Each structure stands twice: as structure tokens, then as C-alpha cells.
Coordinates of C-alpha atoms in Angstrom, one line a residue:
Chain A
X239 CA 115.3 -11.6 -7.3
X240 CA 117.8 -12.4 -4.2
X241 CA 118.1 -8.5 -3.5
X242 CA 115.0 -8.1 -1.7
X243 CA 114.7 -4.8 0.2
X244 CA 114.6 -5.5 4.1
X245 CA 111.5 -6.1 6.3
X246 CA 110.8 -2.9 9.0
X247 CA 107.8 -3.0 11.4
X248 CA 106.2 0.5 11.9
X249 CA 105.0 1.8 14.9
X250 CA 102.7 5.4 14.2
X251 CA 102.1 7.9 17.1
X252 CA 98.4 8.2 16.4
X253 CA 98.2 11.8 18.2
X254 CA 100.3 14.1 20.8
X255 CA 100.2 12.6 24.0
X256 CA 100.1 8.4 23.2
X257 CA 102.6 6.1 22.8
X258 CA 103.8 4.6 19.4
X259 CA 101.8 1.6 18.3
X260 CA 102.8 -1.3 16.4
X261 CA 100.7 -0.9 12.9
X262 CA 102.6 -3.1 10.2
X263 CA 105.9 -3.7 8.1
X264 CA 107.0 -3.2 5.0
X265 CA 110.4 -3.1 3.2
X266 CA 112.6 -1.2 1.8
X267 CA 116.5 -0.5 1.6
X268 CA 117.3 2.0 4.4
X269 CA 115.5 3.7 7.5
X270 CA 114.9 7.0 5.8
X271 CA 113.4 5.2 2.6
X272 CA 111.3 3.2 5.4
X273 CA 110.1 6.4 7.3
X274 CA 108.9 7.6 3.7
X275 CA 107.2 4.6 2.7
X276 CA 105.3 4.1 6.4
X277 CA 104.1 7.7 5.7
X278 CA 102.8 6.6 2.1
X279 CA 101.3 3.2 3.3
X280 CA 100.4 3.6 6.9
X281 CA 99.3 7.8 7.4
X282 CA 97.5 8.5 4.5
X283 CA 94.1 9.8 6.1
X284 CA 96.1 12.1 9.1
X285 CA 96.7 8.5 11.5
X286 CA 99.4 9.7 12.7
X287 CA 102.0 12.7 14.4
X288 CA 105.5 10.8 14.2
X289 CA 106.8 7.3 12.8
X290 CA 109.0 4.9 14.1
X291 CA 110.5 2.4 12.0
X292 CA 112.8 -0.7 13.4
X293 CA 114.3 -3.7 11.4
X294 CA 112.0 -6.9 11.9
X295 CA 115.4 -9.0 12.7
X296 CA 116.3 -6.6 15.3
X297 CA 113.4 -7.2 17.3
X298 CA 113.1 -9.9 20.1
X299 CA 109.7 -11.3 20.7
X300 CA 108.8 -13.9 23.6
X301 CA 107.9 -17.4 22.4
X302 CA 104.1 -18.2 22.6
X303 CA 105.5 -21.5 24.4
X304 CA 106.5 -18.5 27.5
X305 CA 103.5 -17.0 27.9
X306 CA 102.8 -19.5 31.1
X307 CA 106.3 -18.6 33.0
X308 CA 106.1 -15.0 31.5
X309 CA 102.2 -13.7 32.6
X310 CA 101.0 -16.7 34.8
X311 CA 102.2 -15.0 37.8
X312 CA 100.8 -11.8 37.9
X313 CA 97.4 -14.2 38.0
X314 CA 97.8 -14.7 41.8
X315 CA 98.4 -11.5 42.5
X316 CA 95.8 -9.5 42.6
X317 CA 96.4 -7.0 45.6
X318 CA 98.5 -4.6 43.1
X319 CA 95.4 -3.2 41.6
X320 CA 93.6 -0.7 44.4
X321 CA 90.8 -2.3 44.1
X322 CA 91.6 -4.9 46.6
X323 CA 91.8 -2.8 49.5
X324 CA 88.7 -1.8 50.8
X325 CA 88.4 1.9 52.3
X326 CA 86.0 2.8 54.5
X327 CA 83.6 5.9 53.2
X328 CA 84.2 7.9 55.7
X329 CA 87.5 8.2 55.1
X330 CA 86.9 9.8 51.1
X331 CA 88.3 10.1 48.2
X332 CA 91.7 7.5 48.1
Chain B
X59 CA 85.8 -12.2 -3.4
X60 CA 88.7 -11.6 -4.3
X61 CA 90.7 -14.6 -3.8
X62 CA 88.3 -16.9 -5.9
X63 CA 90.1 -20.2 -6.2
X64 CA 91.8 -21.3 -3.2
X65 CA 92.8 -24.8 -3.2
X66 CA 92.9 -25.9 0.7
X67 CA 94.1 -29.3 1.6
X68 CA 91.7 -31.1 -0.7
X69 CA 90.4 -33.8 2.1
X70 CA 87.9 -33.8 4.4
X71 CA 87.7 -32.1 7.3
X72 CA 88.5 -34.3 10.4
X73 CA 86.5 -34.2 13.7
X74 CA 88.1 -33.6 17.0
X75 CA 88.5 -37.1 17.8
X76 CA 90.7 -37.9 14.8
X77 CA 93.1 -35.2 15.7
X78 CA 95.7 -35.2 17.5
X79 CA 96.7 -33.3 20.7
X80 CA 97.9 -30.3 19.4
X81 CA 95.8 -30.0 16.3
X82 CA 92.4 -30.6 18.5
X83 CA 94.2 -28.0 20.8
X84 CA 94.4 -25.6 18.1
X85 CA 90.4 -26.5 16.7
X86 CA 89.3 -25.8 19.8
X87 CA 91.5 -22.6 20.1
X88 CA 89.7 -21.0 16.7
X89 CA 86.0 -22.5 17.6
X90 CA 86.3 -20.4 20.7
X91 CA 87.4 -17.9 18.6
X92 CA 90.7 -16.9 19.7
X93 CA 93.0 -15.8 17.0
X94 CA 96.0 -17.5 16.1
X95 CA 99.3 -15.7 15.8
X96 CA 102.3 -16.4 13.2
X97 CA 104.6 -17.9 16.1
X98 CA 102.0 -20.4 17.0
X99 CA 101.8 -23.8 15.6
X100 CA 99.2 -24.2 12.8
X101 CA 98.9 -27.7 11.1
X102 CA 100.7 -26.8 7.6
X103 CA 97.3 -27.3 5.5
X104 CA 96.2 -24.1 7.1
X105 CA 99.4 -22.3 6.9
X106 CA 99.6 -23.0 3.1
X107 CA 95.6 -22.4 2.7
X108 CA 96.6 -18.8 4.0
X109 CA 99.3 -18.2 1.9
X110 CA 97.3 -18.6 -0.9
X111 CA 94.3 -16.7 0.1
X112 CA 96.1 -14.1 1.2
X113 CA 98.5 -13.6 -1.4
X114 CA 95.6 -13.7 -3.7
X115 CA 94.2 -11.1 -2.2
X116 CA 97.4 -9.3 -2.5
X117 CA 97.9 -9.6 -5.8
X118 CA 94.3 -8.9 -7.0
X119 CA 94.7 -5.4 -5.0
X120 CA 97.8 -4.9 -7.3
X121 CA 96.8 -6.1 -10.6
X122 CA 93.5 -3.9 -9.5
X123 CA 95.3 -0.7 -10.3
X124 CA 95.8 -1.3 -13.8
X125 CA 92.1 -0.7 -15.3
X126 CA 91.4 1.9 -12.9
X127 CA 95.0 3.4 -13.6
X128 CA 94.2 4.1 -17.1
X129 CA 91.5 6.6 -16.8
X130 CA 93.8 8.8 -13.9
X131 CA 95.2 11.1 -17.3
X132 CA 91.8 10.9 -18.7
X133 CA 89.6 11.7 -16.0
X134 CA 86.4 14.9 -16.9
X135 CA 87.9 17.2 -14.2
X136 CA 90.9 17.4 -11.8
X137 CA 89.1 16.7 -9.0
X138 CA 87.9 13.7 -10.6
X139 CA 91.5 13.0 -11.1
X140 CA 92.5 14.0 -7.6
X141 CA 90.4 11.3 -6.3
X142 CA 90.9 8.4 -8.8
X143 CA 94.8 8.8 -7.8
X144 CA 93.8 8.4 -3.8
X145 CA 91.4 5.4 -4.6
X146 CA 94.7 3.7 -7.1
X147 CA 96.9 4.6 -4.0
X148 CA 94.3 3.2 -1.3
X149 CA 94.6 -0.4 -3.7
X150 CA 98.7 -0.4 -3.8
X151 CA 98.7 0.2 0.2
X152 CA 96.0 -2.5 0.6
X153 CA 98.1 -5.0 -1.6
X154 CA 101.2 -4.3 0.6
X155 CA 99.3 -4.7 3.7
X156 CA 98.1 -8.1 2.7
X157 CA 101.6 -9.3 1.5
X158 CA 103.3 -8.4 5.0
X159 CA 100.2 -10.5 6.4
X160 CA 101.1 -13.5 4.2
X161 CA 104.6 -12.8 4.6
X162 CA 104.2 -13.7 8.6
X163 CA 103.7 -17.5 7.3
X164 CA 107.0 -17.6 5.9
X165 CA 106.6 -16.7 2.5
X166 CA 108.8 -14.2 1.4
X167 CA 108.0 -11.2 -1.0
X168 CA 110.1 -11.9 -3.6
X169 CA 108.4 -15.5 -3.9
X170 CA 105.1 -14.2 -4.0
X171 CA 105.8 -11.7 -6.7
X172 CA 107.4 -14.2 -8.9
X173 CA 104.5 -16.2 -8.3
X174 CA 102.3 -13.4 -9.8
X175 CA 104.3 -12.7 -12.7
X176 CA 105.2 -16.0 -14.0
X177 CA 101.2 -16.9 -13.8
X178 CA 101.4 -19.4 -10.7
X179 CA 99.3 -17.7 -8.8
X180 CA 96.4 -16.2 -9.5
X181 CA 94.2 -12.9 -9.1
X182 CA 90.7 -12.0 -9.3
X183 CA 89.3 -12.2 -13.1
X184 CA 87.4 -8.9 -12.6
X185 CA 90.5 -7.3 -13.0
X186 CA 90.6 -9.0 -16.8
X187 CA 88.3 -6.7 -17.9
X188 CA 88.7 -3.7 -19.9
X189 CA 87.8 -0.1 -18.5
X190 CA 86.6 1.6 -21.9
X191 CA 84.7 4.7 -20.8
X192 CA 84.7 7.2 -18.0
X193 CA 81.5 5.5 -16.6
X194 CA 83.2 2.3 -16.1
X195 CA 85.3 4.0 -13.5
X196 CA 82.1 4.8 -12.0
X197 CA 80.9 1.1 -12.4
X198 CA 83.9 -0.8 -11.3
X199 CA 84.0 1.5 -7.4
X200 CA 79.9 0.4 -6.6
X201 CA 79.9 -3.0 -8.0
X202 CA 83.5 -4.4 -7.7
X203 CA 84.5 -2.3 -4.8
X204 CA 80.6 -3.1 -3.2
X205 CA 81.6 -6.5 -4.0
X206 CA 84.6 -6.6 -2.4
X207 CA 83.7 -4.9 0.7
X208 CA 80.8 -8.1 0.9
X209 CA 83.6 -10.2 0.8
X210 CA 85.9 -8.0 3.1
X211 CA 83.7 -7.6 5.8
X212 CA 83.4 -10.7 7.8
X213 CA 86.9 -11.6 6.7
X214 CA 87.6 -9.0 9.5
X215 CA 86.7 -12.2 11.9
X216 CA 89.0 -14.1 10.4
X217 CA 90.8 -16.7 12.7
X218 CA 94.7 -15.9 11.5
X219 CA 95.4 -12.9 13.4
X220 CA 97.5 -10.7 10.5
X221 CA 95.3 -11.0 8.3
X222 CA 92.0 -10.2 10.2
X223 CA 94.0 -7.3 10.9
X224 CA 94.9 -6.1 7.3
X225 CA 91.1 -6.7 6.7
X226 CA 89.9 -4.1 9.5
X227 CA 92.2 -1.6 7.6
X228 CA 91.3 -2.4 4.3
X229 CA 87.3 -2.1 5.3
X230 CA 88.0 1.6 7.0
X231 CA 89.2 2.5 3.9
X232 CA 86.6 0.8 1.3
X233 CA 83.9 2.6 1.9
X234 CA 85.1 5.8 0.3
X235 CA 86.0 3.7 -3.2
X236 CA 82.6 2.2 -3.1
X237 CA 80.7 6.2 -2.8
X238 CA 83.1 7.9 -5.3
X239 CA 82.3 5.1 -7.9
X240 CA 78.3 5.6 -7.4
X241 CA 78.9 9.4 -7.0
X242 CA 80.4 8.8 -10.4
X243 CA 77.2 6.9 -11.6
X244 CA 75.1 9.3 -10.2
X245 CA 76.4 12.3 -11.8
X246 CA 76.1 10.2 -15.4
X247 CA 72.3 9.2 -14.9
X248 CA 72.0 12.8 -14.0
X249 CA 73.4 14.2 -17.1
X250 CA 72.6 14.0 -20.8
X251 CA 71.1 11.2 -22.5
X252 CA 74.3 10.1 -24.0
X253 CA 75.5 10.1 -20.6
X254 CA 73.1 7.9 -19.0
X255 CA 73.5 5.3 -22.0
X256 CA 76.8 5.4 -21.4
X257 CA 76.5 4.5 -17.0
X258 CA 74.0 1.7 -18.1
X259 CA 76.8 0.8 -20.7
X260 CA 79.1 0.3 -18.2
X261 CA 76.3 -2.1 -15.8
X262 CA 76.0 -3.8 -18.6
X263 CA 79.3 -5.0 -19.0
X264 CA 80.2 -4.8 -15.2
X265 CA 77.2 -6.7 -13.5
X266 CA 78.3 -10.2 -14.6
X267 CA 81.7 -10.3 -13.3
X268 CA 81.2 -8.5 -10.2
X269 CA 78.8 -11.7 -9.4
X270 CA 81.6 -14.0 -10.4
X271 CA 84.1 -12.5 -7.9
X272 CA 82.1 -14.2 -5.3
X273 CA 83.6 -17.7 -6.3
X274 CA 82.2 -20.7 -8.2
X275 CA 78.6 -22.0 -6.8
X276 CA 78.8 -23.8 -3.6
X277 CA 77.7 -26.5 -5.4
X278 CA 81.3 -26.4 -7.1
X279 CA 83.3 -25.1 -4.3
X280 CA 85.2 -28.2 -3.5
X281 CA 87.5 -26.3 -0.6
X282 CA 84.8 -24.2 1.3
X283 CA 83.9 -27.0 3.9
X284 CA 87.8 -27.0 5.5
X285 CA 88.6 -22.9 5.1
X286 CA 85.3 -22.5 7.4
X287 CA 86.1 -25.2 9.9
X288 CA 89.3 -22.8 10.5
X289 CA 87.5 -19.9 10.0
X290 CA 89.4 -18.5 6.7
X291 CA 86.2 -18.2 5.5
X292 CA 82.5 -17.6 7.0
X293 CA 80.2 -17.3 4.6
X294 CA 80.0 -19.4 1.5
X295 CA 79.8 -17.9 -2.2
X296 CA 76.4 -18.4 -2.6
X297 CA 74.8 -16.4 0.4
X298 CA 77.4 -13.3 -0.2
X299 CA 76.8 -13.2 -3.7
X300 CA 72.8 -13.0 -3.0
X301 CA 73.3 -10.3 -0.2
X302 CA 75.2 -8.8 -3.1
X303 CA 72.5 -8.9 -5.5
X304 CA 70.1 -8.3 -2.5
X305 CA 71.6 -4.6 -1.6
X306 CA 72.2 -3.4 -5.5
X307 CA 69.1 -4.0 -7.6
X308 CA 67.7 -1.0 -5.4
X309 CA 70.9 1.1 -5.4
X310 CA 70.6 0.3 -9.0
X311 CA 66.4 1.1 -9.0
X312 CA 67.9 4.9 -8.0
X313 CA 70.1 5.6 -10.8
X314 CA 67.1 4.6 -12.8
X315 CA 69.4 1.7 -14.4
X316 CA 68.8 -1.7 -15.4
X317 CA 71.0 -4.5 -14.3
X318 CA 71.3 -7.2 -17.7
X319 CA 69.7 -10.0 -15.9
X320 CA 65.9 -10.7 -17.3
X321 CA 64.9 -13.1 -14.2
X322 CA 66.2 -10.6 -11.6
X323 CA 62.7 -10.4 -9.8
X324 CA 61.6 -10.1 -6.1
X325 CA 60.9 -13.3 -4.4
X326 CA 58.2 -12.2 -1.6
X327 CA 58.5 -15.9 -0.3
X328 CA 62.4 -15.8 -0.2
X329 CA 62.6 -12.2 0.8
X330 CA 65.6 -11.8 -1.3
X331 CA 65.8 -11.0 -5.5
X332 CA 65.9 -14.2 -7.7
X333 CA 68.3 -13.4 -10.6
X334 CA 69.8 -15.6 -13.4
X335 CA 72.8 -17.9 -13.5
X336 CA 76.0 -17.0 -13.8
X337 CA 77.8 -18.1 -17.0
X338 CA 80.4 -20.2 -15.2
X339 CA 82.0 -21.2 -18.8
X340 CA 83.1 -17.7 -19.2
X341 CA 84.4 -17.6 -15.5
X342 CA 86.8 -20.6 -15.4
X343 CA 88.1 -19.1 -19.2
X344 CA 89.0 -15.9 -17.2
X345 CA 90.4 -17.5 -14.3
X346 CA 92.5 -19.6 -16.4
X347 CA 94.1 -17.1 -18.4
X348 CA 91.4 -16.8 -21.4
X349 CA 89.9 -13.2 -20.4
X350 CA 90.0 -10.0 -22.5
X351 CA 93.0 -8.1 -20.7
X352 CA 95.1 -11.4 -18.9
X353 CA 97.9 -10.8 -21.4
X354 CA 97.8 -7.1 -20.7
X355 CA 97.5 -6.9 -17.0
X356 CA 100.7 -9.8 -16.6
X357 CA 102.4 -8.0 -19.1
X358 CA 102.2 -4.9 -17.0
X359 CA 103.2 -6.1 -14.1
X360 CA 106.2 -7.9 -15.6
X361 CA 107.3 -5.1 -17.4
X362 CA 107.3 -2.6 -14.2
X363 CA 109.3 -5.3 -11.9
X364 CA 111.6 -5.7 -14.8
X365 CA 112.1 -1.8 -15.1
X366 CA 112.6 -1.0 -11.5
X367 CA 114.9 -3.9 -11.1
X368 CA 117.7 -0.8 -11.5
X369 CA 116.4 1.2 -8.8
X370 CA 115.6 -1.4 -6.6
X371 CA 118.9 -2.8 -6.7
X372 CA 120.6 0.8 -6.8
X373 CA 119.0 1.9 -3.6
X374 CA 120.5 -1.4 -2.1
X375 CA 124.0 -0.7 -3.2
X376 CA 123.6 2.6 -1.7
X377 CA 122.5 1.8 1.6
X378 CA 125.7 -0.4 2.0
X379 CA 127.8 1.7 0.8
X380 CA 126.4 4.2 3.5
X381 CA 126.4 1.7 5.9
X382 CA 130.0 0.3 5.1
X383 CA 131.4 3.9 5.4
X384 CA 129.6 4.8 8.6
X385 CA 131.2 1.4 9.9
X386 CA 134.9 2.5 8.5
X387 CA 134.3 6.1 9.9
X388 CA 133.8 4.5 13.6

């Protein structure tokens, strides 16, 4: 039992026009056997236009212990979204 | 449900002030209900109460296939057949989501399936059952599947992110087993005489253990009290398995069926059906091995792991071979 097939994660275009979305794992030996076993395990009811598969150990994640240093400081600023700035009416659509 | 024995830690469960920092830190994280992720810490009992449940879970979605599997070849017509394939195939892709779910605690595949064949761990006794007829097919999609989705449902909430995920997944897909097995019934109560003796037939043998896959009484339950303080589980045996009985002694009324329970009656006080007790002898024999088709079902398994161990390991020698050439080739 000490041959066991790798671990991929799956990401699934769900239609033209979106991005590719994380929507599991799974294993198996190679990348084309993994694109053919996301199709049987993750598309089965039309979910999705293309697959993406990537080995799990080739992906680097941040440490939940980051997330302070990593997303804290976008907190504070909040003028990057538009609606910060007040526009007068008269001035229209902006 | 169909992880009906999980052992959790076994002690009680400890208030806030006897926890430490970072266990009352992550208490307080699930009672405000936000989920917890593989990389964050977990004490270990609920890591390992997960990995039980969960692989459970797994494995009864596997073993599942078996008595449904043996009717695909014998099925009345090839739509029929058509459609018991995509329900068998729904339960394999439910097992494997499951497994990567549990595998996010650190448990590999390998171990878990090892687990399942050797008889470690264990899988729902419905699927100990024999399927002997057509109708049973029919019998096994509304009750078990009906049962499961009970189950399934507010497992959705669960506080272990993964596997609240798998569950969303799984309950999309449910609902279609659960209306081609009562399509199934209602075709037979439709039909000839012979017919409709053979879909009550089927509740006959069927009602019983779909009410056990909702866990021992909560009288018995020894591990409920922790697996809700962390939000594993939300509802205990008892008040699914009534909500069970609740929605199909009606769905049941419409066939124009009779489930095998004498004290099933209305209770105008309760508003909810009183029914009979559960013959928990014949539950714990399943559980532990004694049911009609345990040999047969581990047997199965055993002997398909043991005759794909070729191709299993032959697509692994060919990928690095591939992969060693592409290297030389560079």
C-alpha cells in the first residue's frame, strides 16, 4: 500500500467568461489521468467548460498565523473603493 | 446517518473557563460560527472525531454501491439501467469527495482504505442488507437515500470547513437518488398485483434499517453531547429519525403502502407520528459484523483493491518512466 497515486486539487471553469475555481482533489498517477478523473468526479451534471489540475505539493498557501500582516492593512484603507469620494450630482454619472 | 458510531473523545465536554487560551479561542470561533480550516489548530479530539466521521461517511458511500450495483445488469429497461449507473456513479464521487475532506486532517488514503478493508473502521449497516428484487432498488433510493439526505442536510453547517463543503455537494446531488427510487415505487404500486406485493415486499424489509441509520437512541448515544458542542453534529438521532418517520408515513400513505410498524399512529398532541421501537439487538449485531451481507460487502471490496493493485501500480511505473525520460530528453 506505499504506492499511493498523488494528491491534485482541481479547479473547473464553471462557464465561458469566469475564472477557474478551486472545487476539490483527488489522486491519481499523472496530469492527464487527473484531468480525466476531475471530469468523472467533479463535471458530471455540465459544471463546467475546462479543468485545471495542479499537484497539492506544488502549491504554496499563506499560513492562517499571516492573515494579520497579510489582509490587516488594506483595513485602513478605505479610499481605494469609489465610494469614498463624494461627487456632487450635478456633475453625473462618474 | 451514515456514520452511526463515532467514538469522540469519550469525556465530558469542558466549559470555556476550563480551557485554555487557544482551545476557548477556537470554542468561541465555532459558537460564532465561523468555520475552521485544515491549517488551523484544532484540539486533536476534534481532529480525530473528524476523521472518523468523515471517513465513515466515506466508506458507507463506497460500500453503498455494492447492493445497488447488483441490479445495474438486471434492471426492467435500459433507461432504468441508464439511471441506476448515474445514481452508483453519484455514490463513488460522493465517497471520493468525502475522503479528500478527511484527508485534509492528515489521514492519508491509503490508511483509510486499509482501515475499511481489514474491518477497523466501520460503515453504515444498511448497506448489510441484501437487495433481492427490482423493488428494492426502488426502496433503498426513498428510504435510505431520504434517510441520508435527513442526515446530510444540516451537516451542510458543519463547523470543519471541507467537509461542510463535500456535504453542500453531496445534497445538490441527493435529491435526484431519492425521486428515481420513489419513481421506482410508484411505477410498482401502479402495476399488477404482483407488482405492488412486491414494493410493499421491499418496505417491509427496508423500513427497519433505514430508522437505524439514524444512530443508537440518544438515550445510548454516549458521544453526541461533545460532536455538537463543536458542531460535527446538530441534531441528535432521536429528533432526525422522527422528522424521518414524520415526512414518509404520508409519502408512504400515496403509494397506498404500509410501513411494518403496528403503533405507527398520529399523535394530534405531539404533532408528529408515534411508531414502535427500534430492535437495537439486531442493530449493534450489524454494526458489529453479524448482518446478512458483512462478509460479502468486505469481501468485495477486498477483492477489487487486491485486483487493481496491478493497474494501480502500473500506471505509477509509467508515469515515471514518462517523467524520467522527459527529464533525460532536457
Amino acid at each position: 500500500m506505499s504506492n499511493e497515486w498523488p494528491l491534485w486539487e482541481v479547479f473547473i471553469r464553471g462557464q465561458h467568461g469566469l475564472s477557474h475555481r478551486h472545487v476539490g482533489s483527488l489522486h491519481a498517477p499523472d496530469a492527464e489521468m487527473a484531468v480525466n478523473n476531475a471530469r468523472d468526479v467533479y463535471t458530471r451534471r455540465n459544471e463546467g467548460v475546462s479543468i485545471w489540475v495542479a499537484r497539492a505539493v506544488d502549491i504554496t498557501a499563506s499560513a492562517p498565523g499571516d492573515k494579520g500582516p497579510l489582509f490587516e492593512p488594506a483595513n485602513s484603507k478605505i479610499y481605494r473603493h469609489p465610494t469614498f469620494f463624494d461627487i456632487p450630482d450635478e456633475v453625473g454619472k462618474m | 446517518m451514515y456514520a452511526q458510531q463515532v467514538k469522540s473523545t469519550g469525556a465530558r465536554v469542558k466549559s470555556l473557563e476550563e480551557m485554555d487560551a487557544q482551545e476557548r479561542a477556537f470554542q468561541e470561533r465555532i459558537d460564532a460560527g465561523i468555520k475552521i480550516e485544515p491549517k488551523d489548530w484544532m484540539p486533536e479530539g476534534y481532529r480525530k472525531t473528524l476523521i472518523r466521521q468523515i471517513s465513515q461517511h466515506a466508506h458507507s458511500e463506497i460500500v453503498g454501491q455494492l447492493p445497488e450495483g447488483n441490479w445495474i445488469t438486471s434492471a426492467p429497461t435500459l433507461d432504468r439501467k441508464a439511471i441506476l449507473i448515474a445514481k452508483v456513479q453519484d455514490e463513488a464521487g460522493h465517497g471520493l469527495y468525502l475522503y479528500c475532506a478527511a484527508e485534509t486532517l492528515g489521514v492519508s488514503r491509503d490508511q483509510m482504505t486499509k482501515d475499511l478493508l481489514s474491518g477497523k473502521a466501520k460503515y453504515s449497516s444498511i448497506f448489510n442488507y441484501p437487495t433481492l428484487t427490482w423493488a428494492d432498488i426502488g426502496a433503498i433510493g426513498w428510504l435510505v437515500d431520504g434517510a441520508a439526505i435527513m442526515n446530510q442536510v444540516p451537516l451542510q453547517r458543519c463547523s470543519f470547513g471541507p467537509y461542510s463543503r463535500a456535504m453542500i455537494r453531496v445534497c445538490k446531488e441527493e435529491s435526484f437518488h431519492q425521486r428515481q427510487g420513489y419513481d421506482i415505487m410508484m411505477k410498482l404500486c401502479d402495476g399488477t398485483v404482483e407488482q405492488k406485493e412486491m414494493a410493499q415486499d421491499a418496505l417491509n424489509r427496508w423500513w427497519w434499517p433505514s430508522l437505524m441509520m439514524f444512530g443508537p437512541s440518544d438515550n445510548d448515544s454516549v458521544h453526541s453531547a461533545q460532536s455538537m458542542a463543536w458542531k460535527i453534529k446538530q441534531d441528535s438521532n432521536d429528533e432526525l429519525r422522527q422528522k424521518f418517520v414524520d415526512q414518509t408515513v404520508p409519502q408512504a400513505d400515496y403509494l397506498g403502502l404500509k410501513p411494518p410498524d403496528p403503533d405507527i399512529k398520529w399523535n394530534e398532541a405531539r404533532g408528529a407520528y408515534d411508531f414502535g421501537e427500534v430492535d437495537w439487538e439486531e442493530f449493534f449485531r450489524v454494526v458489529k459484523g453479524g448482518g446478512p451481507c458483512n462478509k460479502e460487502r468486505l469481501a468485495a471490496r477486498n477483492k477489487a483493491w487486491d485486483d487493481g493493485a496491478w493497474f494501480r501500480d502500473g500506471l505509477m511505473a509509467y508515469a515515471a518512466t514518462r517523467d524520467a525520460r522527459k527529464v533525460a530528453a532536457e
